Backbone as a chain_set.jsonl record, in Angstrom:
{"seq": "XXXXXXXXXXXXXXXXXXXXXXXXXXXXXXXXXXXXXXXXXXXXXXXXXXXXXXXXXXXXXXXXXXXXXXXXXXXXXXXXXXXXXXXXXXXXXXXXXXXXXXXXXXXXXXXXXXXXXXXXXXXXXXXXXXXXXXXXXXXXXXXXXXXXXXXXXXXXXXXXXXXXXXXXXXXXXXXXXXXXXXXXXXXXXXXXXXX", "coords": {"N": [[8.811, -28.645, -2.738], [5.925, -27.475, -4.609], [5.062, -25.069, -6.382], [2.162, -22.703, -5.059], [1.451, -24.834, -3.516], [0.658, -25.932, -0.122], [2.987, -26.851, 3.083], [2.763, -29.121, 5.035], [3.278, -28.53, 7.75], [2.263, -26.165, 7.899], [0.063, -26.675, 7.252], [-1.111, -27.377, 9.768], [-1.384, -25.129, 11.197], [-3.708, -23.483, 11.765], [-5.216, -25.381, 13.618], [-3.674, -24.333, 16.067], [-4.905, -22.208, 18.737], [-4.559, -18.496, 20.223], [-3.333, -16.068, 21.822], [-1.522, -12.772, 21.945], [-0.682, -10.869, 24.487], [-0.164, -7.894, 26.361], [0.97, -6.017, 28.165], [-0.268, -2.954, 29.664], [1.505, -0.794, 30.486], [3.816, -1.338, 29.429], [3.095, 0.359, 27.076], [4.175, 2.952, 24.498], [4.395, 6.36, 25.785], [2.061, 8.788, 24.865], [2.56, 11.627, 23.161], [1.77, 14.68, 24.017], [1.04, 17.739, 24.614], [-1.241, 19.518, 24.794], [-2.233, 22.017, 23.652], [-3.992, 24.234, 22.571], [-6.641, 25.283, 20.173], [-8.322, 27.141, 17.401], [-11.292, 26.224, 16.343], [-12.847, 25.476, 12.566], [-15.752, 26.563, 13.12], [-17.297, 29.364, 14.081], [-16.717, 30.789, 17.418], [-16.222, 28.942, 18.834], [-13.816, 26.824, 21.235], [-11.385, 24.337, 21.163], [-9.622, 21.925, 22.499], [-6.863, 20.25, 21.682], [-5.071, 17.948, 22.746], [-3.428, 15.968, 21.101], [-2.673, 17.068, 18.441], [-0.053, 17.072, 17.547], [0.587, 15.089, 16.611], [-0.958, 15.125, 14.149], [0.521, 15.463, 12.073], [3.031, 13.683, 10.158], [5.578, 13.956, 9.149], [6.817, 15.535, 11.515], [9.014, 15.427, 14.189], [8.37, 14.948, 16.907], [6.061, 13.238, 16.566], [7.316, 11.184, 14.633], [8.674, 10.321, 16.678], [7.315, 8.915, 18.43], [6.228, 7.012, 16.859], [8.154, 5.152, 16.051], [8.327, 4.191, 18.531], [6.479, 2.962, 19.19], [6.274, 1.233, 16.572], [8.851, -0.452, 18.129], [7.731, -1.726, 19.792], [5.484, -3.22, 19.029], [7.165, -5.259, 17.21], [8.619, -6.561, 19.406], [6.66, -7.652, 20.8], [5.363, -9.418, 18.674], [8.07, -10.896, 18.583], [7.559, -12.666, 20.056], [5.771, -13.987, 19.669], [4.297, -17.738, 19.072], [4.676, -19.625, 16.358], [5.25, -17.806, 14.344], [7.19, -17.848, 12.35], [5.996, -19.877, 10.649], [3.37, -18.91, 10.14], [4.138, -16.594, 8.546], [5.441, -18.113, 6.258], [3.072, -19.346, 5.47], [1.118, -17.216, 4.562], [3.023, -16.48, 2.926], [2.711, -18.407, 0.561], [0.296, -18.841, 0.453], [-0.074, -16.007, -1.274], [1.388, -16.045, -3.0], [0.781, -15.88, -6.441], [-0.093, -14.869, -9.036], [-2.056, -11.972, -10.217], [-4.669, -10.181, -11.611], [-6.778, -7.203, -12.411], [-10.133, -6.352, -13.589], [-9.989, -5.371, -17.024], [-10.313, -1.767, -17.809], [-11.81, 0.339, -20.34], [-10.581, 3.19, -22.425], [-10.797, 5.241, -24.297], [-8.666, 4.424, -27.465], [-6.977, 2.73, -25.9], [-6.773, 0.242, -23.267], [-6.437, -0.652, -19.902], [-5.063, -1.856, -16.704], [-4.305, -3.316, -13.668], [-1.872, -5.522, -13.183], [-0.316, -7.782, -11.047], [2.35, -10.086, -10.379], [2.708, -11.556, -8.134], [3.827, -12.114, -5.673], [4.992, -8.949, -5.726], [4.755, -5.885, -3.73], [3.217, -4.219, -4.603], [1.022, -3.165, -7.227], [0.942, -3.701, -10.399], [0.54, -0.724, -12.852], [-0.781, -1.209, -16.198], [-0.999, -0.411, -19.823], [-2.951, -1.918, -23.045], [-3.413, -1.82, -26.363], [-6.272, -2.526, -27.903], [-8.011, -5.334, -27.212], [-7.637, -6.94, -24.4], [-5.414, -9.988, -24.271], [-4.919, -12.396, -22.025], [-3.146, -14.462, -22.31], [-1.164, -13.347, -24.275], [-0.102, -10.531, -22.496], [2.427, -10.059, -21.156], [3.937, -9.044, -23.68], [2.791, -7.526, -25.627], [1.916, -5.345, -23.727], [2.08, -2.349, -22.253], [4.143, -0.74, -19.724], [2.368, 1.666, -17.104], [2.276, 2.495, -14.432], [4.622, 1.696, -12.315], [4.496, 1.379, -9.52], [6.742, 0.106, -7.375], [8.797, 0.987, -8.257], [8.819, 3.512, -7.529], [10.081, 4.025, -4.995], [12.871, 3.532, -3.287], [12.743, 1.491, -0.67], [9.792, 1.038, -1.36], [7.671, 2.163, -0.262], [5.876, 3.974, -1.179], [2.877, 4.529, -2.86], [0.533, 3.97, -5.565], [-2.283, 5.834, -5.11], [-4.823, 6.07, -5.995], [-6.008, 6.68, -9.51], [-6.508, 7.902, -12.453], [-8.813, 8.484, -15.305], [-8.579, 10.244, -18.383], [-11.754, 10.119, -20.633], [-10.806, 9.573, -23.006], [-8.511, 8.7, -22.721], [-5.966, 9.883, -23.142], [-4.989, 11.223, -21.047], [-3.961, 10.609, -17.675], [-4.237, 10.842, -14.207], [-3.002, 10.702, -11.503], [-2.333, 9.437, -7.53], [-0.145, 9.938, -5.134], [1.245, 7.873, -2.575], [3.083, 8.359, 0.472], [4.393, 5.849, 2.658], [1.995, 5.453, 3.917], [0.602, 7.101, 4.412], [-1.792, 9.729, 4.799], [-1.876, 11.861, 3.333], [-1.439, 12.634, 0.338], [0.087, 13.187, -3.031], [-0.663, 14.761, -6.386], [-0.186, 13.904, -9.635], [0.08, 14.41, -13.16], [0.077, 12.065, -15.985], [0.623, 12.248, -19.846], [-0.714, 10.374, -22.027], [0.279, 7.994, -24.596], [-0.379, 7.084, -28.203], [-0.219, 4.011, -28.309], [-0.184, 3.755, -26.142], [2.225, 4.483, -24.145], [3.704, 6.144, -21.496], [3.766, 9.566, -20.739], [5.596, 12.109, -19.012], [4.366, 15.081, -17.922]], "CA": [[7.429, -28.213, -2.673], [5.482, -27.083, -5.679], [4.426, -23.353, -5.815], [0.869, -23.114, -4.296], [1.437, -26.257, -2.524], [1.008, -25.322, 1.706], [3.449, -27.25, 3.973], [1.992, -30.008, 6.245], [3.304, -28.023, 9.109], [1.679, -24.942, 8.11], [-1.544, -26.774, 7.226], [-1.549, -28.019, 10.97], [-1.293, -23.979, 12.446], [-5.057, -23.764, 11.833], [-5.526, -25.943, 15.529], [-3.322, -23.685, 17.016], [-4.9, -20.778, 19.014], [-3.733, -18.366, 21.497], [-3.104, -14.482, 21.82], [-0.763, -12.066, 22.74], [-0.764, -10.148, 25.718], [0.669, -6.704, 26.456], [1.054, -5.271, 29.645], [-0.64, -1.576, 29.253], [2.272, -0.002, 31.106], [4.639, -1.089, 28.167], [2.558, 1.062, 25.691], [4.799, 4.28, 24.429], [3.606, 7.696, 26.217], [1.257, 9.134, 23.985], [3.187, 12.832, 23.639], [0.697, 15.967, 24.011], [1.129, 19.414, 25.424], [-2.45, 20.239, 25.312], [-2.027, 22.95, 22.528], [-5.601, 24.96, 21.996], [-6.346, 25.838, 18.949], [-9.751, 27.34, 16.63], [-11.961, 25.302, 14.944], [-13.522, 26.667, 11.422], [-16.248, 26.658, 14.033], [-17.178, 30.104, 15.114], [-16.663, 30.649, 18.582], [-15.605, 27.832, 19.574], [-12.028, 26.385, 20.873], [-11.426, 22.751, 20.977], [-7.96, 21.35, 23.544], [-6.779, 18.829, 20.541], [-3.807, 17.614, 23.208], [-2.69, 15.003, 20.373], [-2.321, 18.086, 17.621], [1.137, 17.791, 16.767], [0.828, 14.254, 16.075], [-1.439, 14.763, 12.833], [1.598, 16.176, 11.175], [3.651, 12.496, 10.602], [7.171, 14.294, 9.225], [7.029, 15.811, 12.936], [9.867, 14.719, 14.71], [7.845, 13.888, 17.612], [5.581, 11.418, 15.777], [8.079, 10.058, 14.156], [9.406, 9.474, 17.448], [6.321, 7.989, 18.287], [5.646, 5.912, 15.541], [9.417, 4.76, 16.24], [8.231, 3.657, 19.788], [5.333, 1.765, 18.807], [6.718, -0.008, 15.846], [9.496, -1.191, 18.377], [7.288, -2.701, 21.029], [5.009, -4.27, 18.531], [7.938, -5.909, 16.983], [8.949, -6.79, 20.837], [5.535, -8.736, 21.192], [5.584, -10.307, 18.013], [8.908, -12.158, 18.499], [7.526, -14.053, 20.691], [4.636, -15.232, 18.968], [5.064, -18.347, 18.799], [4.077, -19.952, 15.128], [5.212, -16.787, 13.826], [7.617, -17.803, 11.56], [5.151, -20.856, 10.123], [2.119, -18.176, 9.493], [4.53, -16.035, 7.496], [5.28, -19.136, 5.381], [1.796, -19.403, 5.015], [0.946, -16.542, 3.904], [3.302, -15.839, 1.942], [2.503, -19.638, 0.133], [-1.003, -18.329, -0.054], [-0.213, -14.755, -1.571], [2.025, -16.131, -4.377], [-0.085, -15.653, -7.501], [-0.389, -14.005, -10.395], [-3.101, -11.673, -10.155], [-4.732, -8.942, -12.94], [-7.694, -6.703, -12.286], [-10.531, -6.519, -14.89], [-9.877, -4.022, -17.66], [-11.358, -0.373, -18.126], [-11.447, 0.672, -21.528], [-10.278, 4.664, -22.25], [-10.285, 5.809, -25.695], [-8.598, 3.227, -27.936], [-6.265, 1.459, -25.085], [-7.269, -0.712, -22.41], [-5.549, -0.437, -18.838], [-5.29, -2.979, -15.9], [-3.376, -3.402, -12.898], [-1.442, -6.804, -12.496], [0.641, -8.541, -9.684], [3.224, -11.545, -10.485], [2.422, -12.693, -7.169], [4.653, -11.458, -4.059], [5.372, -7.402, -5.526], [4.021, -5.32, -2.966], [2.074, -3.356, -5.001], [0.432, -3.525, -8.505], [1.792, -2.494, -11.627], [-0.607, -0.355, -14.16], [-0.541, -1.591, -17.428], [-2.25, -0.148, -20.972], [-2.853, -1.773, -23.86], [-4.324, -1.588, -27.608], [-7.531, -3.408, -28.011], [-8.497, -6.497, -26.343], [-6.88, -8.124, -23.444], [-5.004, -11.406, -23.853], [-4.089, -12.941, -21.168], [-1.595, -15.133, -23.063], [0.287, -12.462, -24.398], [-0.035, -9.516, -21.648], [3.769, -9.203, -20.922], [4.557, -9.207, -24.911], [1.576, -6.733, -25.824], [1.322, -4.396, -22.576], [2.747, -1.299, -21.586], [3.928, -0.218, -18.467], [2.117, 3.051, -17.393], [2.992, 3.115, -13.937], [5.029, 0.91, -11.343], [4.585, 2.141, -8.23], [7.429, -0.468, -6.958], [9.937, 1.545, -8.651], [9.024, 5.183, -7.501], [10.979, 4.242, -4.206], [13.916, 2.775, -2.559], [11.708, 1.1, 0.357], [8.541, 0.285, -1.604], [6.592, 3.188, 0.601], [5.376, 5.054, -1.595], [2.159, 4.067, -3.569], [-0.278, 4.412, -6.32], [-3.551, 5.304, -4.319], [-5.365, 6.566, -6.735], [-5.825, 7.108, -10.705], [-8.257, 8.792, -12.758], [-8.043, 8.629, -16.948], [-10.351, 11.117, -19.097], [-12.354, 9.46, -21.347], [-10.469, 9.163, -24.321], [-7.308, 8.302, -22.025], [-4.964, 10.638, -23.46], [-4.081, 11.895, -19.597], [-4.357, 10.213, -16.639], [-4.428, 12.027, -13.056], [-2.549, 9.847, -10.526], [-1.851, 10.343, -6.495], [1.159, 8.934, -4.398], [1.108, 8.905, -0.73], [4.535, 7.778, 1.212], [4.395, 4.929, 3.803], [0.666, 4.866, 4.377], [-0.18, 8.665, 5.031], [-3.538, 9.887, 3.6], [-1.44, 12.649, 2.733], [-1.105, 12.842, -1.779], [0.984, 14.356, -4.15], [-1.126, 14.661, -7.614], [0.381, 13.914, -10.917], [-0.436, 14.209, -14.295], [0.664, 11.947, -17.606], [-0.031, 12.136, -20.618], [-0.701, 8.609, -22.994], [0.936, 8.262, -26.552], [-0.555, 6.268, -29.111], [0.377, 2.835, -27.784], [0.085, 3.366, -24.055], [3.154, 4.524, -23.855], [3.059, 7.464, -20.373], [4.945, 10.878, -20.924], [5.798, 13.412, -18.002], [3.955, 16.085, -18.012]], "C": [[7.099, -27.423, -3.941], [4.849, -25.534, -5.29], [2.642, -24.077, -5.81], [0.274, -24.307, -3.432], [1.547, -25.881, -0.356], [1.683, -27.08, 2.354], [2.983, -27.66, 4.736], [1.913, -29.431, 7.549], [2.802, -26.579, 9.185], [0.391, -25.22, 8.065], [-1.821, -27.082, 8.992], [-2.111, -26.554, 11.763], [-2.981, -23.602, 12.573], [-5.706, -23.828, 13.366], [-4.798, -25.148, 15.916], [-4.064, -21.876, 17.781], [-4.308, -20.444, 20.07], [-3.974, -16.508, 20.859], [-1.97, -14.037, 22.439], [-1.004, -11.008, 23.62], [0.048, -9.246, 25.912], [0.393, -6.059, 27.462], [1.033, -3.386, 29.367], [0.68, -0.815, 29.468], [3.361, 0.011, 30.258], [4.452, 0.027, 26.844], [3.756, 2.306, 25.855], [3.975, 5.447, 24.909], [3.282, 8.535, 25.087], [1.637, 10.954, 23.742], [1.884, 13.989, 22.943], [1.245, 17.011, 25.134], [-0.171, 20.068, 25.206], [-2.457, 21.627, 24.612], [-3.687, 23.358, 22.388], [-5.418, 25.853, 20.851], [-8.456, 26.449, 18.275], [-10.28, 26.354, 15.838], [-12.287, 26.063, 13.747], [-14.655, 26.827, 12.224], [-16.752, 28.311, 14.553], [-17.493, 30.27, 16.752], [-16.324, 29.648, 19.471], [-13.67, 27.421, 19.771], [-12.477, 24.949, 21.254], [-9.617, 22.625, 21.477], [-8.293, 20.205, 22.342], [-4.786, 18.556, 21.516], [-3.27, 16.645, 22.009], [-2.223, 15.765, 18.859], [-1.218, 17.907, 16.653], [1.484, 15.99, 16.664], [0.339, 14.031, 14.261], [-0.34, 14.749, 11.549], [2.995, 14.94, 10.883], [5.263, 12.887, 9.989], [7.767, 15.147, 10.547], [7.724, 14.97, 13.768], [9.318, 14.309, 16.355], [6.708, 13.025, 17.459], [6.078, 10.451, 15.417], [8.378, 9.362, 15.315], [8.802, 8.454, 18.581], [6.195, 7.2, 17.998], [6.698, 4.876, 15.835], [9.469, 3.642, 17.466], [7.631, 2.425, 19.525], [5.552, 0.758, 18.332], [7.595, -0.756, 17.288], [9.269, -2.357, 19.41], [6.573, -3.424, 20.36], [6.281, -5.243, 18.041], [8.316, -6.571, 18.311], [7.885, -8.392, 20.805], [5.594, -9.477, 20.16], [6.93, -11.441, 17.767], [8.786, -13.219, 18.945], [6.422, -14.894, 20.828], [4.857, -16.006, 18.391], [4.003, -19.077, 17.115], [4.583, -18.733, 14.04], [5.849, -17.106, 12.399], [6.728, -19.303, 10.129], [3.94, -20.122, 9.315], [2.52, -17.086, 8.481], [4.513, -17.096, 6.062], [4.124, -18.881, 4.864], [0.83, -18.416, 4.355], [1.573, -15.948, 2.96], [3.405, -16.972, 0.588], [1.331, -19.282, -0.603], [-1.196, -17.169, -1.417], [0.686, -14.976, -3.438], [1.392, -16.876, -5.395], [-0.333, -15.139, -8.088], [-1.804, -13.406, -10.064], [-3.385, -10.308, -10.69], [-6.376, -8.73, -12.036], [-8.72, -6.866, -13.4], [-10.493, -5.065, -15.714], [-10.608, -3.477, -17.571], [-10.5, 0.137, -19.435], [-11.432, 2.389, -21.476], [-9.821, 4.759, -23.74], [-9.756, 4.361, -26.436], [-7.964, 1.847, -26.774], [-7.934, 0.801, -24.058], [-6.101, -0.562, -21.38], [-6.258, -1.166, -17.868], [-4.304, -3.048, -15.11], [-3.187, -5.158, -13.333], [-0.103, -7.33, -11.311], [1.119, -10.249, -10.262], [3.011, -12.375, -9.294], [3.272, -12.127, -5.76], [5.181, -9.827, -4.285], [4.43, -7.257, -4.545], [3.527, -4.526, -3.303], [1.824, -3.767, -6.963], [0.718, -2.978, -9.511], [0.48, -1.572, -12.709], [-0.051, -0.325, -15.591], [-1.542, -0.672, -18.798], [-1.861, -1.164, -22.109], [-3.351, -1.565, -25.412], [-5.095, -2.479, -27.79], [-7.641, -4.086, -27.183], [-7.416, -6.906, -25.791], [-6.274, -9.354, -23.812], [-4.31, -11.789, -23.125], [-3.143, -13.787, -21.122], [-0.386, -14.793, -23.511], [0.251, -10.912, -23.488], [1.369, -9.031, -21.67], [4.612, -9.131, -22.165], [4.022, -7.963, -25.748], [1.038, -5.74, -25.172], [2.6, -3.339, -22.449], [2.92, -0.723, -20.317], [3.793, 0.875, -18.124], [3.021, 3.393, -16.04], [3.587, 1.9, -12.761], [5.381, 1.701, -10.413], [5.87, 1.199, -6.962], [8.688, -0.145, -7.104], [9.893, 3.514, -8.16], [9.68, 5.386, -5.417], [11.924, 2.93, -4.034], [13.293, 1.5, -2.118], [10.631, 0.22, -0.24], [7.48, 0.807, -1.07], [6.079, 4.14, 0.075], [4.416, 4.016, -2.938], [1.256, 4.759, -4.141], [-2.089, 4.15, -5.535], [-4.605, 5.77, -5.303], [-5.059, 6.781, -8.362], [-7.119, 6.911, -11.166], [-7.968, 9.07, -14.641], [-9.535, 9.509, -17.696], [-10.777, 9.862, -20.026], [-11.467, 9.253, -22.854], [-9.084, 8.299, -24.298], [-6.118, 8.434, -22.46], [-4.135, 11.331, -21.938], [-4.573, 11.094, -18.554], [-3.658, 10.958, -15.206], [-4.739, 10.948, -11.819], [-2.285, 10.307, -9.167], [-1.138, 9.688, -5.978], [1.191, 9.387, -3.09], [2.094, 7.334, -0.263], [4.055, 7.27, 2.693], [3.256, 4.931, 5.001], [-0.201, 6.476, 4.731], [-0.841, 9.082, 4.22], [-2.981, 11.331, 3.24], [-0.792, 12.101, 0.846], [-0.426, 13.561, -2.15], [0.113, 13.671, -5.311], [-0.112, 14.746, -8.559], [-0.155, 13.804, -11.809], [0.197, 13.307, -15.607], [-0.136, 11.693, -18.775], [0.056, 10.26, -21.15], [-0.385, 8.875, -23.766], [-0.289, 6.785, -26.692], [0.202, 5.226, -28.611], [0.353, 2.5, -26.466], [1.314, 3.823, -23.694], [2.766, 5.964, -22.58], [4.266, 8.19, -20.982], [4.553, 11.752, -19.698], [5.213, 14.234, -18.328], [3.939, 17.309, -17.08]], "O": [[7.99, -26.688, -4.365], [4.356, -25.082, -4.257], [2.116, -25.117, -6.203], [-0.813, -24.584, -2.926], [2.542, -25.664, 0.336], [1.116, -28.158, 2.178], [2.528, -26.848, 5.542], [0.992, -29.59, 8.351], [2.858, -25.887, 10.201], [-0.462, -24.489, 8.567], [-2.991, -26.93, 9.342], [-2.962, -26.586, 12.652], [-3.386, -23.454, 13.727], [-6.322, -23.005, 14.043], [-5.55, -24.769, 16.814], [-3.759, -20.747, 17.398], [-3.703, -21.196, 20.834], [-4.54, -16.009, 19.886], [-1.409, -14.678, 23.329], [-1.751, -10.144, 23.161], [1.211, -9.574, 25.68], [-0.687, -5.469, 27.498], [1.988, -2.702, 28.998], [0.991, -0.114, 28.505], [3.988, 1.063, 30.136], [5.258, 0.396, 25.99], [4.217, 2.63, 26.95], [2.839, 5.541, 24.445], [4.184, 8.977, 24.375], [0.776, 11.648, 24.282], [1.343, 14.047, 21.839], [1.742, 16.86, 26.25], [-0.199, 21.272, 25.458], [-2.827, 22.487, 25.411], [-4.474, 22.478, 22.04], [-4.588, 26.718, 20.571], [-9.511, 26.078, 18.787], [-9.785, 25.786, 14.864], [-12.059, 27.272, 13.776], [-14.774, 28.025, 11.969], [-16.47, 28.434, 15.745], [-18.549, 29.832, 17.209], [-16.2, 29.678, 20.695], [-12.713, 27.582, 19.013], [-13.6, 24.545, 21.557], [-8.657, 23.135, 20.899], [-9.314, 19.567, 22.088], [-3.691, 18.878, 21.054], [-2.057, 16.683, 22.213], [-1.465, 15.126, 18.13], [-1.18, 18.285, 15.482], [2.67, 15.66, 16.648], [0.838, 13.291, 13.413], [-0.4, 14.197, 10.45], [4.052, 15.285, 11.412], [6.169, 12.136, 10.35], [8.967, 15.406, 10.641], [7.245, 13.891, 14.117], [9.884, 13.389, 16.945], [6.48, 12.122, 18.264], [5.768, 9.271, 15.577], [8.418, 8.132, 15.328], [9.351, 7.616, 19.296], [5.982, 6.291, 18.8], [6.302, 3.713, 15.899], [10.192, 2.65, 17.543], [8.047, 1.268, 19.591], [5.372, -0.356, 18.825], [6.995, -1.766, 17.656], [9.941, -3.321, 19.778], [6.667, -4.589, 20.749], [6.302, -6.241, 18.762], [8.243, -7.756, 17.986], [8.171, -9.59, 20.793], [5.961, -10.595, 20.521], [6.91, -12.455, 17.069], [9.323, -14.302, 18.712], [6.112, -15.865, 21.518], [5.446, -15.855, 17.32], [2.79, -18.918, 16.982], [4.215, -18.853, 12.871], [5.259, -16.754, 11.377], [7.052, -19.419, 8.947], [3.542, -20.486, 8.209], [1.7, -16.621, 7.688], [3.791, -16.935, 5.078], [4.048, -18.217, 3.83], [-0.134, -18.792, 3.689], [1.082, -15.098, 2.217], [4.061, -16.604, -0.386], [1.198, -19.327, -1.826], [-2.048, -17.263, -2.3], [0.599, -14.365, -4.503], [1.342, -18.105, -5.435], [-1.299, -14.508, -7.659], [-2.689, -14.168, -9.677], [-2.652, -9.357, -10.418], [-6.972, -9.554, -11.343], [-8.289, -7.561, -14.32], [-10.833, -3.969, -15.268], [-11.716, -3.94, -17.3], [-9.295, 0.298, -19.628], [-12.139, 2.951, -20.639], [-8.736, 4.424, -24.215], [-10.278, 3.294, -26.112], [-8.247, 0.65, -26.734], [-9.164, 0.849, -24.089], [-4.951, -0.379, -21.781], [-7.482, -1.298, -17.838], [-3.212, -2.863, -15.648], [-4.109, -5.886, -13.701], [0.995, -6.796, -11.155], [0.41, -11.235, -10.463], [3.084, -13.603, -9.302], [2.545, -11.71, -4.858], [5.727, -9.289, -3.322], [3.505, -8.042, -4.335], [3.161, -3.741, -2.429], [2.477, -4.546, -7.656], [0.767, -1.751, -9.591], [-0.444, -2.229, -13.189], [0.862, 0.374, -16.031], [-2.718, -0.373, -18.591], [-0.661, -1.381, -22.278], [-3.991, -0.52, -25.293], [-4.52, -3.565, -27.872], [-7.378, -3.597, -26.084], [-6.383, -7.209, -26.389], [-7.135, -10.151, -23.437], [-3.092, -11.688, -23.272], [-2.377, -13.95, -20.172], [0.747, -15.268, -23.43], [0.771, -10.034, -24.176], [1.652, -7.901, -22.067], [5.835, -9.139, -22.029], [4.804, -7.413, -26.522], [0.021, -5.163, -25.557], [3.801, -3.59, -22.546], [1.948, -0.21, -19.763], [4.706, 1.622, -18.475], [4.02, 4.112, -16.057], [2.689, 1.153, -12.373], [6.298, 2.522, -10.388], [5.892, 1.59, -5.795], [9.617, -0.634, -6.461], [10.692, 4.414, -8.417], [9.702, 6.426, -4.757], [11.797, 1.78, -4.455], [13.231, 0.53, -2.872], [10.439, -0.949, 0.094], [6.386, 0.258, -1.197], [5.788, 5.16, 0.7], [4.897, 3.157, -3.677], [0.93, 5.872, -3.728], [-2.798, 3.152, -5.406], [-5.636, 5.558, -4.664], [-3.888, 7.059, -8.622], [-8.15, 6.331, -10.824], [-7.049, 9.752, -15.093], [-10.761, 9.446, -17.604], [-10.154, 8.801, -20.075], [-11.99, 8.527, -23.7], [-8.604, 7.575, -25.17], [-5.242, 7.576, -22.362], [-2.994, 11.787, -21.861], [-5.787, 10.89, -18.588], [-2.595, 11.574, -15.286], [-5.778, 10.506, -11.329], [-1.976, 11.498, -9.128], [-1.315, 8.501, -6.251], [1.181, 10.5, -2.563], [1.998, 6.121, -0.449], [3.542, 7.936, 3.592], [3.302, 4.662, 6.201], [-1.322, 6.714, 5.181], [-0.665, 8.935, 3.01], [-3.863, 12.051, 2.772], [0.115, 11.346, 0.497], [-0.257, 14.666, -1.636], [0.024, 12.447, -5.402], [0.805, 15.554, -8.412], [-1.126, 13.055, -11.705], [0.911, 14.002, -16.33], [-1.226, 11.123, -18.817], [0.699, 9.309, -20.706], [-0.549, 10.051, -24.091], [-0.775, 5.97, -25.907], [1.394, 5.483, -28.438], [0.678, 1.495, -25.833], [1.549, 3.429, -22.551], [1.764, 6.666, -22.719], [5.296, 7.756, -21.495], [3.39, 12.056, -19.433], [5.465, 14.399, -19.522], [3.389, 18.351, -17.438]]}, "num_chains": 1, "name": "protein.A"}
């Protein structure tokens, strides 16, 4: 099979529908102790029984989160097509794919994707774009595919001054709208430095 070519038996899953079904009583118990607490609010209190879930390095979220994942995984084994609609998407997903540049001072910076990373690399480079020579001509500022083990930790954010001597990046681990800010500087060339 040729890349971007879909599999006769994946083009067929299309006609197939159906759902999965989950018996409520399987769901994980939703853990609360009914904790009262202040709002910024004056005078007011507010019962936030689910409290000590907001907090997701809390060892009873985690052990939560732990639950959940294991029953969805549960239900999805036994969807059936399952392993056909992965195919298929992952048939679909493999593709080269670049953002359109933003210019910053002399560089030029652009995310791109080879096609199946799970996240996007940020690139700079000097003058104009060519998309012929990108990986000969580009610099890598930041690969967020390399700042873990896992692959859970991503670039949600970046922010370059205008001349794009610093850029002012945020990283948030395995989906939590919780950030850590960073700063680097740019060299002459695109090259990033720690700061």
């Amino acid at each position: 099979m040729m890349q971007g070519q879909v599999p006769k038996k994946v083009q067929r899953l299309g006609a197939k529908r159906g759902g999965l079904k989950v018996d409520p009583r399987m769901y994980p118990k939703t853990p609360c102790r009914g904790e009262t607490y202040f709002e910024p609010r004056p005078g007011k209190k507010v019962l936030d029984v689910f409290h000590e879930l907001e907090d997701p390095e809390a060892d009873i979220c985690k052990e939560f989160v732990r639950e959940q994942n294991k029953l969805t995984e549960q239900v999805l084994e036994e969807c059936p097509g399952r392993a056909d609609y992965t195919e298929l998407m992952t048939t679909l997903m493999d593709y080269p794919k670049t953002t359109a540049p933003r210019k910053k001072g002399d560089l030029v910076f652009y995310y791109h994707n080879t096609g199946l990373q799970a996240q996007s690399v940020l690139y700079s480079q000097s003058g104009a774009v060519d998309p012929k020579r990108m990986d000969e001509t580009s610099q890598v500022v930041i690969d967020p595919n390399q700042l873990s083990d896992d692959g859970t930790v991503s670039l949600s954010s970046a922010s370059f001054t205008k001349d794009g001597k610093l850029l002012a990046y945020a990283l948030s681990s395995g989906g939590s709208d919780w950030k850590e800010v960073r700063v680097l500087g740019i060299e002459d060339g695109g090259k990033p430095v720690e700061m």
